[in-house]
Amino acid sequence: MTPPEINNLDPQDGIPKFETPSSINNPINNSNNGNGYQTVPNSIGVLVLGILSICFCWCYGIVSIILGIVALVLASAGEKEYNLNPARYSIASYKNLKAGKTCAIIGLSLGGLTILGFIVYFIIVGTFAAGILNAFTH
C-alpha cells in the first residue's frame, strides 16, 4: 500500500488534501459503503423509529403511534425514491427500510392495542366504581 500523497492545498483553509488511490479511482465518492451504492433515503431513520415505536408502546400508546406514523411516512418516501432508481441503492439499505416499516406497523398496532386496553380498563373500573357509589347512596 502506498502512502497518501499531497496533491494540493485547500484554498479556503490551507490544509493539504490527501488522496489515496482508492479515492482517486472511485467515481462515487459520496457513498456510504465500498461497493459504490448509496443508502436508501431515510432507511436508517425508519428502522430506528420503527424499533422505538415497539419499545414505547407501553407508554400509554401515544408515543408509539406517533413514532409509527412518522416511520411509515418516511418509509413511503424512501420506497418511492428506491422505486425510481433501484440500481442506485444497496439492497441492504432497502431491507433496512422494509424492516423498519414492518417494525413501525407492529409498533403502531401495539400502541393502538395499548390505548384500547386502557379505554376498556377505565370503562370497567368506572362501571365498578359507579356501582359501589350507587350501592352506598341507596
mmCIF file of C-alpha atoms in Angstrom:
data_model
loop_
_atom_site.group_PDB
_atom_site.id
_atom_site.type_symbol
_atom_site.label_atom_id
_atom_site.label_comp_id
_atom_site.label_asym_id
_atom_site.label_seq_id
_atom_site.Cartn_x
_atom_site.Cartn_y
_atom_site.Cartn_z
ATOM 1 C CA MET A 1 0.000 0.000 0.000
ATOM 2 C CA THR A 2 1.399 3.340 -0.985
ATOM 3 C CA PRO A 3 1.219 6.288 1.391
ATOM 4 C CA PRO A 4 -1.169 9.106 0.533
ATOM 5 C CA GLU A 5 0.244 11.991 -1.461
ATOM 6 C CA ILE A 6 -0.349 15.700 -1.080
ATOM 7 C CA ASN A 7 -1.974 16.816 -4.327
ATOM 8 C CA ASN A 8 -2.789 20.398 -3.450
ATOM 9 C CA LEU A 9 -3.714 22.709 -0.634
ATOM 10 C CA ASP A 10 -7.282 23.598 0.097
ATOM 11 C CA PRO A 11 -7.605 27.267 -0.918
ATOM 12 C CA GLN A 12 -10.009 28.117 1.909
ATOM 13 C CA ASP A 13 -8.028 26.978 4.931
ATOM 14 C CA GLY A 14 -4.613 25.957 3.566
ATOM 15 C CA ILE A 15 -4.899 22.372 4.803
ATOM 16 C CA PRO A 16 -3.323 19.799 2.484
ATOM 17 C CA LYS A 17 -5.725 17.432 0.728
ATOM 18 C CA PHE A 18 -4.731 13.771 0.799
ATOM 19 C CA GLU A 19 -5.892 11.384 -1.860
ATOM 20 C CA THR A 20 -5.420 7.651 -1.802
ATOM 21 C CA PRO A 21 -5.507 5.529 -4.962
ATOM 22 C CA SER A 22 -8.934 4.160 -3.998
ATOM 23 C CA SER A 23 -10.443 7.648 -3.640
ATOM 24 C CA ILE A 24 -8.977 8.770 -6.975
ATOM 25 C CA ASN A 25 -10.393 5.825 -8.942
ATOM 26 C CA ASN A 26 -13.776 5.747 -7.222
ATOM 27 C CA PRO A 27 -16.386 7.576 -9.369
ATOM 28 C CA ILE A 28 -18.853 7.811 -6.490
ATOM 29 C CA ASN A 29 -17.027 9.257 -3.522
ATOM 30 C CA ASN A 30 -20.238 10.107 -1.698
ATOM 31 C CA SER A 31 -21.279 6.512 -0.962
ATOM 32 C CA ASN A 32 -21.679 5.023 2.480
ATOM 33 C CA ASN A 33 -20.252 1.637 1.604
ATOM 34 C CA GLY A 34 -17.376 0.436 -0.521
ATOM 35 C CA ASN A 35 -19.351 -1.012 -3.441
ATOM 36 C CA GLY A 36 -20.494 2.316 -4.906
ATOM 37 C CA TYR A 37 -24.154 2.032 -3.908
ATOM 38 C CA GLN A 38 -25.912 4.640 -1.837
ATOM 39 C CA THR A 39 -28.220 4.005 1.071
ATOM 40 C CA VAL A 40 -31.936 4.419 0.503
ATOM 41 C CA PRO A 41 -33.057 7.784 1.908
ATOM 42 C CA ASN A 42 -34.488 7.534 5.427
ATOM 43 C CA SER A 43 -33.694 3.798 5.725
ATOM 44 C CA ILE A 44 -31.790 4.090 8.989
ATOM 45 C CA GLY A 45 -34.227 6.612 10.434
ATOM 46 C CA VAL A 46 -37.202 4.421 9.590
ATOM 47 C CA LEU A 47 -35.547 1.425 11.229
ATOM 48 C CA VAL A 48 -34.755 3.382 14.399
ATOM 49 C CA LEU A 49 -38.239 4.905 14.595
ATOM 50 C CA GLY A 50 -39.863 1.517 13.975
ATOM 51 C CA ILE A 51 -37.873 -0.118 16.768
ATOM 52 C CA LEU A 52 -38.584 2.786 19.128
ATOM 53 C CA SER A 53 -42.266 2.527 18.230
ATOM 54 C CA ILE A 54 -42.254 -1.057 19.506
ATOM 55 C CA CYS A 55 -40.265 -0.115 22.609
ATOM 56 C CA PHE A 56 -42.545 2.762 23.588
ATOM 57 C CA CYS A 57 -45.868 1.010 23.027
ATOM 58 C CA TRP A 58 -46.242 0.657 26.804
ATOM 59 C CA CYS A 59 -46.108 4.467 27.299
ATOM 60 C CA TYR A 60 -49.892 4.795 27.033
ATOM 61 C CA GLY A 61 -49.632 4.027 23.316
ATOM 62 C CA ILE A 62 -49.481 7.663 22.206
ATOM 63 C CA VAL A 63 -45.702 7.796 21.727
ATOM 64 C CA SER A 64 -45.782 4.525 19.823
ATOM 65 C CA ILE A 65 -48.496 5.728 17.473
ATOM 66 C CA ILE A 66 -46.684 8.995 16.753
ATOM 67 C CA LEU A 67 -43.366 7.244 16.079
ATOM 68 C CA GLY A 68 -45.084 4.601 13.946
ATOM 69 C CA ILE A 69 -46.853 7.155 11.781
ATOM 70 C CA VAL A 70 -43.667 9.169 11.259
ATOM 71 C CA ALA A 71 -41.769 5.997 10.357
ATOM 72 C CA LEU A 72 -44.441 4.933 7.853
ATOM 73 C CA VAL A 73 -44.422 8.347 6.162
ATOM 74 C CA LEU A 74 -40.622 8.290 5.883
ATOM 75 C CA ALA A 75 -40.718 4.683 4.635
ATOM 76 C CA SER A 76 -43.190 5.641 1.932
ATOM 77 C CA ALA A 77 -40.909 8.444 0.738
ATOM 78 C CA GLY A 78 -37.893 6.120 0.795
ATOM 79 C CA GLU A 79 -39.705 3.410 -1.164
ATOM 80 C CA LYS A 80 -40.757 5.917 -3.823
ATOM 81 C CA GLU A 81 -37.157 7.052 -4.179
ATOM 82 C CA TYR A 82 -35.927 3.458 -4.380
ATOM 83 C CA ASN A 83 -38.515 2.515 -6.996
ATOM 84 C CA LEU A 84 -37.424 5.405 -9.219
ATOM 85 C CA ASN A 85 -33.861 4.069 -9.487
ATOM 86 C CA PRO A 86 -33.277 0.709 -7.740
ATOM 87 C CA ALA A 87 -29.821 0.201 -9.265
ATOM 88 C CA ARG A 88 -28.536 3.271 -7.446
ATOM 89 C CA TYR A 89 -29.225 1.966 -3.931
ATOM 90 C CA SER A 90 -27.898 -1.002 -1.978
ATOM 91 C CA ILE A 91 -30.129 -3.969 -1.241
ATOM 92 C CA ALA A 92 -29.082 -3.940 2.418
ATOM 93 C CA SER A 93 -30.392 -0.414 2.938
ATOM 94 C CA TYR A 94 -33.649 -1.321 1.182
ATOM 95 C CA LYS A 95 -34.020 -4.302 3.509
ATOM 96 C CA ASN A 96 -33.428 -1.957 6.468
ATOM 97 C CA LEU A 97 -36.202 0.254 5.136
ATOM 98 C CA LYS A 98 -38.593 -2.701 4.829
ATOM 99 C CA ALA A 99 -37.668 -3.972 8.312
ATOM 100 C CA GLY A 100 -38.241 -0.513 9.766
ATOM 101 C CA LYS A 101 -41.612 -0.308 8.044
ATOM 102 C CA THR A 102 -42.571 -3.697 9.482
ATOM 103 C CA CYS A 103 -41.462 -2.606 12.955
ATOM 104 C CA ALA A 104 -43.468 0.603 12.579
ATOM 105 C CA ILE A 105 -46.593 -1.349 11.680
ATOM 106 C CA ILE A 106 -46.074 -3.651 14.661
ATOM 107 C CA GLY A 107 -45.438 -0.680 16.982
ATOM 108 C CA LEU A 108 -48.483 1.135 15.624
ATOM 109 C CA SER A 109 -50.637 -1.949 16.238
ATOM 110 C CA LEU A 110 -49.273 -2.465 19.751
ATOM 111 C CA GLY A 111 -49.798 1.215 20.546
ATOM 112 C CA GLY A 112 -53.391 1.000 19.338
ATOM 113 C CA LEU A 113 -53.980 -2.120 21.418
ATOM 114 C CA THR A 114 -52.469 -0.397 24.444
ATOM 115 C CA ILE A 115 -54.811 2.571 24.051
ATOM 116 C CA LEU A 116 -57.748 0.217 23.551
ATOM 117 C CA GLY A 117 -56.706 -1.703 26.683
ATOM 118 C CA PHE A 118 -56.594 1.497 28.731
ATOM 119 C CA ILE A 119 -60.047 2.510 27.459
ATOM 120 C CA VAL A 120 -61.507 -0.887 28.374
ATOM 121 C CA TYR A 121 -59.768 -0.747 31.756
ATOM 122 C CA PHE A 122 -61.196 2.687 32.558
ATOM 123 C CA ILE A 123 -64.673 1.631 31.450
ATOM 124 C CA ILE A 124 -64.563 -1.430 33.708
ATOM 125 C CA VAL A 125 -63.123 0.470 36.670
ATOM 126 C CA GLY A 126 -65.566 3.335 36.113
ATOM 127 C CA THR A 127 -68.516 0.993 35.951
ATOM 128 C CA PHE A 128 -67.372 -0.822 39.086
ATOM 129 C CA ALA A 129 -66.788 2.448 40.948
ATOM 130 C CA ALA A 130 -70.184 3.775 39.860
ATOM 131 C CA GLY A 131 -71.818 0.574 41.108
ATOM 132 C CA ILE A 132 -70.132 0.876 44.503
ATOM 133 C CA LEU A 133 -71.094 4.549 44.821
ATOM 134 C CA ASN A 134 -74.650 3.715 43.783
ATOM 135 C CA ALA A 135 -74.836 0.983 46.445
ATOM 136 C CA PHE A 136 -73.749 3.382 49.197
ATOM 137 C CA THR A 137 -76.192 6.104 48.223
ATOM 138 C CA HIS A 138 -79.278 3.855 48.231
#
